[in-house]
PDB file of C-alpha atoms in Angstrom:
ATOM      1  CA  UNK A   1       0.000   0.000   0.000  1.00  0.00           C
ATOM      2  CA  UNK A   2       0.943   3.648  -0.187  1.00  0.00           C
ATOM      3  CA  UNK A   3       3.456   4.975   2.283  1.00  0.00           C
ATOM      4  CA  UNK A   4       3.647   8.335   3.987  1.00  0.00           C
ATOM      5  CA  UNK A   5       3.625  11.146   1.457  1.00  0.00           C
ATOM      6  CA  UNK A   6       4.737  14.731   1.921  1.00  0.00           C
ATOM      7  CA  UNK A   7       4.401  17.843  -0.175  1.00  0.00           C
ATOM      8  CA  UNK A   8       6.043  19.829  -1.486  1.00  0.00           C
ATOM      9  CA  UNK A   9       9.297  17.911  -1.932  1.00  0.00           C
ATOM     10  CA  UNK A  10      11.260  21.145  -1.954  1.00  0.00           C
ATOM     11  CA  UNK A  11      10.344  24.659  -0.881  1.00  0.00           C
ATOM     12  CA  UNK A  12      12.379  27.821  -1.282  1.00  0.00           C
ATOM     13  CA  UNK A  13      11.051  30.893   0.468  1.00  0.00           C
ATOM     14  CA  UNK A  14      12.176  34.315   1.502  1.00  0.00           C
ATOM     15  CA  UNK A  15      12.860  35.258   5.084  1.00  0.00           C
ATOM     16  CA  UNK A  16       9.705  36.507   6.763  1.00  0.00           C
ATOM     17  CA  UNK A  17       7.259  34.555   4.607  1.00  0.00           C
ATOM     18  CA  UNK A  18       4.909  31.875   5.953  1.00  0.00           C
ATOM     19  CA  UNK A  19       5.102  28.282   4.676  1.00  0.00           C
ATOM     20  CA  UNK A  20       2.804  25.269   4.922  1.00  0.00           C
ATOM     21  CA  UNK A  21       4.066  21.705   4.720  1.00  0.00           C
ATOM     22  CA  UNK A  22       1.685  18.805   4.192  1.00  0.00           C
ATOM     23  CA  UNK A  23       1.777  15.191   5.358  1.00  0.00           C
ATOM     24  CA  UNK A  24      -0.491  12.324   4.292  1.00  0.00           C
ATOM     25  CA  UNK A  25      -0.002   9.409   6.700  1.00  0.00           C
ATOM     26  CA  UNK A  26      -0.509   5.743   5.954  1.00  0.00           C
ATOM     27  CA  UNK A  27      -4.209   4.949   5.908  1.00  0.00           C
ATOM     28  CA  UNK A  28      -5.407   3.679   9.267  1.00  0.00           C
ATOM     29  CA  UNK A  29      -2.448   5.008  11.236  1.00  0.00           C
ATOM     30  CA  UNK A  30      -3.710   6.934  14.243  1.00  0.00           C
ATOM     31  CA  UNK A  31      -0.375   8.450  15.289  1.00  0.00           C
ATOM     32  CA  UNK A  32       1.401  11.155  13.300  1.00  0.00           C
ATOM     33  CA  UNK A  33       4.743  12.772  14.060  1.00  0.00           C
ATOM     34  CA  UNK A  34       6.710  15.707  12.710  1.00  0.00           C
ATOM     35  CA  UNK A  35      10.495  15.808  12.968  1.00  0.00           C
ATOM     36  CA  UNK A  36      13.105  18.227  11.691  1.00  0.00           C
ATOM     37  CA  UNK A  37      16.500  17.159  10.363  1.00  0.00           C
ATOM     38  CA  UNK A  38      19.280  19.709  10.056  1.00  0.00           C
ATOM     39  CA  UNK A  39      23.047  19.454   9.695  1.00  0.00           C
ATOM     40  CA  UNK A  40      23.912  20.794  13.083  1.00  0.00           C
ATOM     41  CA  UNK A  41      21.100  19.269  15.155  1.00  0.00           C
ATOM     42  CA  UNK A  42      20.362  15.902  13.589  1.00  0.00           C
ATOM     43  CA  UNK A  43      16.803  14.586  13.674  1.00  0.00           C
ATOM     44  CA  UNK A  44      14.643  16.342  16.269  1.00  0.00           C
ATOM     45  CA  UNK A  45      11.066  15.740  17.379  1.00  0.00           C
ATOM     46  CA  UNK A  46       8.637  18.602  16.811  1.00  0.00           C
ATOM     47  CA  UNK A  47       5.049  17.508  17.477  1.00  0.00           C
ATOM     48  CA  UNK A  48       2.990  14.325  17.869  1.00  0.00           C
ATOM     49  CA  UNK A  49      -0.705  13.622  17.255  1.00  0.00           C
ATOM     50  CA  UNK A  50      -2.399  10.505  18.649  1.00  0.00           C
ATOM     51  CA  UNK A  51      -6.033   9.974  17.732  1.00  0.00           C
ATOM     52  CA  UNK A  52      -8.298  12.563  19.311  1.00  0.00           C
ATOM     53  CA  UNK A  53      -5.923  13.353  22.186  1.00  0.00           C
ATOM     54  CA  UNK A  54      -4.350  16.760  22.610  1.00  0.00           C
ATOM     55  CA  UNK A  55      -1.107  16.889  20.595  1.00  0.00           C
ATOM     56  CA  UNK A  56       2.306  16.752  22.260  1.00  0.00           C
ATOM     57  CA  UNK A  57       3.826  20.067  21.180  1.00  0.00           C
ATOM     58  CA  UNK A  58       6.868  19.855  23.426  1.00  0.00           C
ATOM     59  CA  UNK A  59       9.368  19.849  20.548  1.00  0.00           C
ATOM     60  CA  UNK A  60       8.192  22.965  18.726  1.00  0.00           C
ATOM     61  CA  UNK A  61      11.123  25.420  18.805  1.00  0.00           C
ATOM     62  CA  UNK A  62       9.076  28.637  18.919  1.00  0.00           C
ATOM     63  CA  UNK A  63       5.535  29.981  18.659  1.00  0.00           C
ATOM     64  CA  UNK A  64       6.143  30.571  14.954  1.00  0.00           C
ATOM     65  CA  UNK A  65       5.646  26.821  14.495  1.00  0.00           C
ATOM     66  CA  UNK A  66       2.217  25.213  14.609  1.00  0.00           C
ATOM     67  CA  UNK A  67       0.570  22.098  13.260  1.00  0.00           C
ATOM     68  CA  UNK A  68      -2.881  20.722  12.871  1.00  0.00           C
ATOM     69  CA  UNK A  69      -4.348  17.417  11.898  1.00  0.00           C
ATOM     70  CA  UNK A  70      -7.743  17.478  10.239  1.00  0.00           C
ATOM     71  CA  UNK A  71     -10.126  14.553  10.482  1.00  0.00           C
ATOM     72  CA  UNK A  72      -7.472  12.388  12.091  1.00  0.00           C
ATOM     73  CA  UNK A  73      -5.606  12.037   8.817  1.00  0.00           C
ATOM     74  CA  UNK A  74      -3.773  14.756   6.871  1.00  0.00           C
ATOM     75  CA  UNK A  75      -1.533  17.116   8.832  1.00  0.00           C
ATOM     76  CA  UNK A  76      -0.171  20.557   8.016  1.00  0.00           C
ATOM     77  CA  UNK A  77       2.904  22.080   9.641  1.00  0.00           C
ATOM     78  CA  UNK A  78       2.937  25.871   9.411  1.00  0.00           C
ATOM     79  CA  UNK A  79       5.974  28.056   9.963  1.00  0.00           C
ATOM     80  CA  UNK A  80       5.220  31.754  10.248  1.00  0.00           C
ATOM     81  CA  UNK A  81       7.719  34.533   9.547  1.00  0.00           C
ATOM     82  CA  UNK A  82      10.379  32.071   8.445  1.00  0.00           C
ATOM     83  CA  UNK A  83      13.989  32.591   9.488  1.00  0.00           C
ATOM     84  CA  UNK A  84      17.153  31.274   7.855  1.00  0.00           C
ATOM     85  CA  UNK A  85      17.699  28.892  10.764  1.00  0.00           C
ATOM     86  CA  UNK A  86      14.407  27.196   9.830  1.00  0.00           C
ATOM     87  CA  UNK A  87      16.141  25.750   6.743  1.00  0.00           C
ATOM     88  CA  UNK A  88      16.073  21.970   7.194  1.00  0.00           C
ATOM     89  CA  UNK A  89      14.376  18.787   6.053  1.00  0.00           C
ATOM     90  CA  UNK A  90      10.966  18.374   7.684  1.00  0.00           C
ATOM     91  CA  UNK A  91      10.015  14.723   8.065  1.00  0.00           C
ATOM     92  CA  UNK A  92       6.623  13.265   8.840  1.00  0.00           C
ATOM     93  CA  UNK A  93       6.047   9.765  10.227  1.00  0.00           C
ATOM     94  CA  UNK A  94       3.011   7.716  11.127  1.00  0.00           C
ATOM     95  CA  UNK A  95       2.358   4.595  13.159  1.00  0.00           C
ATOM     96  CA  UNK A  96      -0.470   2.399  14.336  1.00  0.00           C
ATOM     97  CA  UNK A  97      -1.726   3.089  17.844  1.00  0.00           C
ATOM     98  CA  UNK A  98       0.553   1.594  20.477  1.00  0.00           C
ATOM     99  CA  UNK A  99       3.031   0.299  17.907  1.00  0.00           C
ATOM    100  CA  UNK A 100       6.658   1.312  18.020  1.00  0.00           C
ATOM    101  CA  UNK A 101       7.369   1.221  14.300  1.00  0.00           C
ATOM    102  CA  UNK A 102       7.219   4.680  12.764  1.00  0.00           C
ATOM    103  CA  UNK A 103       7.108   4.935   8.980  1.00  0.00           C
ATOM    104  CA  UNK A 104       8.711   8.040   7.559  1.00  0.00           C
ATOM    105  CA  UNK A 105       7.881  10.046   4.480  1.00  0.00           C
ATOM    106  CA  UNK A 106      10.554  11.382   2.106  1.00  0.00           C
ATOM    107  CA  UNK A 107      10.564  14.811   3.730  1.00  0.00           C
ATOM    108  CA  UNK A 108      10.195  18.406   2.587  1.00  0.00           C
ATOM    109  CA  UNK A 109      13.435  20.292   2.041  1.00  0.00           C
ATOM    110  CA  UNK A 110      12.922  23.877   3.148  1.00  0.00           C
ATOM    111  CA  UNK A 111      15.383  26.599   2.226  1.00  0.00           C
ATOM    112  CA  UNK A 112      14.868  30.072   3.649  1.00  0.00           C
ATOM    113  CA  UNK A 113      16.824  32.742   1.789  1.00  0.00           C
TER     114      UNK A 113
ATOM    115  CA  UNK B   1      25.085  17.077  26.020  1.00  0.00           C
ATOM    116  CA  UNK B   2      22.638  15.226  23.792  1.00  0.00           C
ATOM    117  CA  UNK B   3      20.611  12.357  25.221  1.00  0.00           C
ATOM    118  CA  UNK B   4      21.824  10.014  22.465  1.00  0.00           C
ATOM    119  CA  UNK B   5      25.380  10.254  21.137  1.00  0.00           C
ATOM    120  CA  UNK B   6      26.602   8.716  17.901  1.00  0.00           C
ATOM    121  CA  UNK B   7      29.891   9.071  16.023  1.00  0.00           C
ATOM    122  CA  UNK B   8      29.163  10.871  12.729  1.00  0.00           C
ATOM    123  CA  UNK B   9      31.812   8.978  10.742  1.00  0.00           C
ATOM    124  CA  UNK B  10      32.245   8.499   7.860  1.00  0.00           C
ATOM    125  CA  UNK B  11      33.012   4.839   8.426  1.00  0.00           C
ATOM    126  CA  UNK B  12      34.598   3.339   5.322  1.00  0.00           C
ATOM    127  CA  UNK B  13      34.898  -0.448   4.932  1.00  0.00           C
ATOM    128  CA  UNK B  14      35.649  -2.833   2.049  1.00  0.00           C
ATOM    129  CA  UNK B  15      32.848  -4.942   0.649  1.00  0.00           C
ATOM    130  CA  UNK B  16      32.316  -8.111   2.679  1.00  0.00           C
ATOM    131  CA  UNK B  17      33.616  -6.637   5.934  1.00  0.00           C
ATOM    132  CA  UNK B  18      31.627  -6.366   9.163  1.00  0.00           C
ATOM    133  CA  UNK B  19      30.274  -2.914   9.899  1.00  0.00           C
ATOM    134  CA  UNK B  20      30.110  -2.066  13.594  1.00  0.00           C
ATOM    135  CA  UNK B  21      28.003   0.895  14.725  1.00  0.00           C
ATOM    136  CA  UNK B  22      27.162   2.088  18.200  1.00  0.00           C
ATOM    137  CA  UNK B  23      25.417   4.718  20.270  1.00  0.00           C
ATOM    138  CA  UNK B  24      25.423   5.717  23.897  1.00  0.00           C
ATOM    139  CA  UNK B  25      22.513   7.266  25.750  1.00  0.00           C
ATOM    140  CA  UNK B  26      22.098   9.008  29.062  1.00  0.00           C
ATOM    141  CA  UNK B  27      18.436   8.575  30.055  1.00  0.00           C
ATOM    142  CA  UNK B  28      17.760   5.319  31.902  1.00  0.00           C
ATOM    143  CA  UNK B  29      14.038   5.699  31.138  1.00  0.00           C
ATOM    144  CA  UNK B  30      14.615   4.653  27.530  1.00  0.00           C
ATOM    145  CA  UNK B  31      13.104   1.202  26.971  1.00  0.00           C
ATOM    146  CA  UNK B  32      12.845   0.851  23.199  1.00  0.00           C
ATOM    147  CA  UNK B  33      15.804   0.954  20.844  1.00  0.00           C
ATOM    148  CA  UNK B  34      15.801   1.170  17.091  1.00  0.00           C
ATOM    149  CA  UNK B  35      18.165   1.442  14.158  1.00  0.00           C
ATOM    150  CA  UNK B  36      17.084   3.311  11.061  1.00  0.00           C
ATOM    151  CA  UNK B  37      18.828   3.456   7.686  1.00  0.00           C
ATOM    152  CA  UNK B  38      18.628   6.618   5.625  1.00  0.00           C
ATOM    153  CA  UNK B  39      19.734   6.903   2.029  1.00  0.00           C
ATOM    154  CA  UNK B  40      20.602  10.295   0.609  1.00  0.00           C
ATOM    155  CA  UNK B  41      17.525  12.506   0.116  1.00  0.00           C
ATOM    156  CA  UNK B  42      15.201   9.815   1.466  1.00  0.00           C
ATOM    157  CA  UNK B  43      13.320   9.366   4.726  1.00  0.00           C
ATOM    158  CA  UNK B  44      14.640   6.989   7.413  1.00  0.00           C
ATOM    159  CA  UNK B  45      13.505   3.342   7.235  1.00  0.00           C
ATOM    160  CA  UNK B  46      13.380   1.026  10.233  1.00  0.00           C
ATOM    161  CA  UNK B  47      15.991  -1.748  10.236  1.00  0.00           C
ATOM    162  CA  UNK B  48      15.899  -3.212  13.712  1.00  0.00           C
ATOM    163  CA  UNK B  49      13.787  -2.786  16.831  1.00  0.00           C
ATOM    164  CA  UNK B  50      14.657  -4.073  20.314  1.00  0.00           C
ATOM    165  CA  UNK B  51      12.828  -3.787  23.604  1.00  0.00           C
ATOM    166  CA  UNK B  52      15.052  -3.583  26.715  1.00  0.00           C
ATOM    167  CA  UNK B  53      18.396  -5.403  26.862  1.00  0.00           C
ATOM    168  CA  UNK B  54      19.444  -8.262  24.639  1.00  0.00           C
ATOM    169  CA  UNK B  55      20.348  -9.246  21.108  1.00  0.00           C
ATOM    170  CA  UNK B  56      18.240  -9.462  17.995  1.00  0.00           C
ATOM    171  CA  UNK B  57      19.263 -10.875  14.638  1.00  0.00           C
ATOM    172  CA  UNK B  58      17.646 -10.382  11.259  1.00  0.00           C
ATOM    173  CA  UNK B  59      19.540 -11.690   8.256  1.00  0.00           C
ATOM    174  CA  UNK B  60      22.853  -9.854   8.029  1.00  0.00           C
ATOM    175  CA  UNK B  61      21.898  -7.428  10.814  1.00  0.00           C
ATOM    176  CA  UNK B  62      22.387  -7.898  14.558  1.00  0.00           C
ATOM    177  CA  UNK B  63      21.299  -5.348  17.153  1.00  0.00           C
ATOM    178  CA  UNK B  64      22.541  -5.409  20.737  1.00  0.00           C
ATOM    179  CA  UNK B  65      21.350  -3.403  23.731  1.00  0.00           C
ATOM    180  CA  UNK B  66      23.196  -3.209  27.045  1.00  0.00           C
ATOM    181  CA  UNK B  67      21.054  -1.135  29.383  1.00  0.00           C
ATOM    182  CA  UNK B  68      23.538  -1.451  32.249  1.00  0.00           C
ATOM    183  CA  UNK B  69      26.098   0.541  30.280  1.00  0.00           C
ATOM    184  CA  UNK B  70      23.542   2.474  28.187  1.00  0.00           C
ATOM    185  CA  UNK B  71      25.142   1.227  24.988  1.00  0.00           C
ATOM    186  CA  UNK B  72      23.488   0.040  21.784  1.00  0.00           C
ATOM    187  CA  UNK B  73      25.136  -1.546  18.766  1.00  0.00           C
ATOM    188  CA  UNK B  74      24.359  -2.600  15.223  1.00  0.00           C
ATOM    189  CA  UNK B  75      26.466  -5.068  13.275  1.00  0.00           C
ATOM    190  CA  UNK B  76      26.180  -5.611   9.538  1.00  0.00           C
ATOM    191  CA  UNK B  77      27.783  -8.795   8.255  1.00  0.00           C
ATOM    192  CA  UNK B  78      28.972  -9.339   4.693  1.00  0.00           C
ATOM    193  CA  UNK B  79      28.543  -5.655   3.915  1.00  0.00           C
ATOM    194  CA  UNK B  80      27.505  -4.650   0.407  1.00  0.00           C
ATOM    195  CA  UNK B  81      27.899  -1.351  -1.476  1.00  0.00           C
ATOM    196  CA  UNK B  82      24.109  -1.023  -1.199  1.00  0.00           C
ATOM    197  CA  UNK B  83      24.566  -0.762   2.585  1.00  0.00           C
ATOM    198  CA  UNK B  84      26.213   2.639   2.053  1.00  0.00           C
ATOM    199  CA  UNK B  85      23.906   5.027   3.891  1.00  0.00           C
ATOM    200  CA  UNK B  86      23.522   6.942   7.129  1.00  0.00           C
ATOM    201  CA  UNK B  87      22.532   4.805  10.114  1.00  0.00           C
ATOM    202  CA  UNK B  88      20.555   6.429  12.904  1.00  0.00           C
ATOM    203  CA  UNK B  89      19.978   4.971  16.341  1.00  0.00           C
ATOM    204  CA  UNK B  90      16.767   5.988  18.100  1.00  0.00           C
ATOM    205  CA  UNK B  91      15.272   5.458  21.524  1.00  0.00           C
ATOM    206  CA  UNK B  92      11.859   5.793  23.145  1.00  0.00           C
ATOM    207  CA  UNK B  93      10.486   5.719  26.686  1.00  0.00           C
ATOM    208  CA  UNK B  94       7.188   4.121  25.749  1.00  0.00           C
ATOM    209  CA  UNK B  95       5.722   2.396  22.712  1.00  0.00           C
ATOM    210  CA  UNK B  96       4.236   4.757  20.201  1.00  0.00           C
ATOM    211  CA  UNK B  97       5.899   7.815  21.652  1.00  0.00           C
ATOM    212  CA  UNK B  98       8.277  10.405  20.236  1.00  0.00           C
ATOM    213  CA  UNK B  99      11.715   9.124  19.240  1.00  0.00           C
ATOM    214  CA  UNK B 100      15.039  10.565  20.351  1.00  0.00           C
ATOM    215  CA  UNK B 101      17.670  10.115  17.658  1.00  0.00           C
ATOM    216  CA  UNK B 102      21.429  10.006  17.570  1.00  0.00           C
ATOM    217  CA  UNK B 103      23.117  12.220  15.019  1.00  0.00           C
ATOM    218  CA  UNK B 104      23.696   9.360  12.569  1.00  0.00           C
ATOM    219  CA  UNK B 105      26.804   7.587  11.270  1.00  0.00           C
ATOM    220  CA  UNK B 106      27.588   7.730   7.586  1.00  0.00           C
ATOM    221  CA  UNK B 107      28.786   4.367   6.249  1.00  0.00           C
ATOM    222  CA  UNK B 108      30.614   3.814   2.962  1.00  0.00           C
ATOM    223  CA  UNK B 109      31.085   0.258   1.678  1.00  0.00           C
ATOM    224  CA  UNK B 110      33.646   0.216  -1.097  1.00  0.00           C
ATOM    225  CA  UNK B 111      33.491  -2.462  -3.838  1.00  0.00           C
TER     226      UNK B 111
END
């Protein structure tokens, strides 16, 4: 079946602009995660959705970052007033409830000029 | 200091050699341990998953966890050029929770 998909694959934006990144999880997966991968920091957790529970936002680096998950499926990560340090690969993963295996999408490569 | 430490490499080995990778972690609450493989410009894919201490073998891959020393290892036998990738260790406190990753080790297997 289809894996986790993310769009766009690449995004170039100017400093100060807002961007939206999309994630389509594997069908039936109740858990959805966003991570960020950058050269200096490696792969870092951002936010986690599990079913109808309140999301775990403990990894969001600032209030410029937000995410929502509509209908328990598709998720959008929004970065407002982008900064150059936001340049990174943003990875989405999904898993079945209570299962440890997280399946990752190919990522969105964000470059802030 | 990061919760999970991993040598960035690169680790270069000839084809057929054993690749030995390891990570150390600091939080004793970690119970689940994983190894992911990531090819260039791709997302990570799960290779091995271990709960608590012990060994696990899957084909050419063996994962070891020593919770007493907070040390996890991955061995790749009979390495192939297609094994050239970045290997990431990851840990979790509970099933289905957020993962804490090491920085990744880049491996090059030369024909």
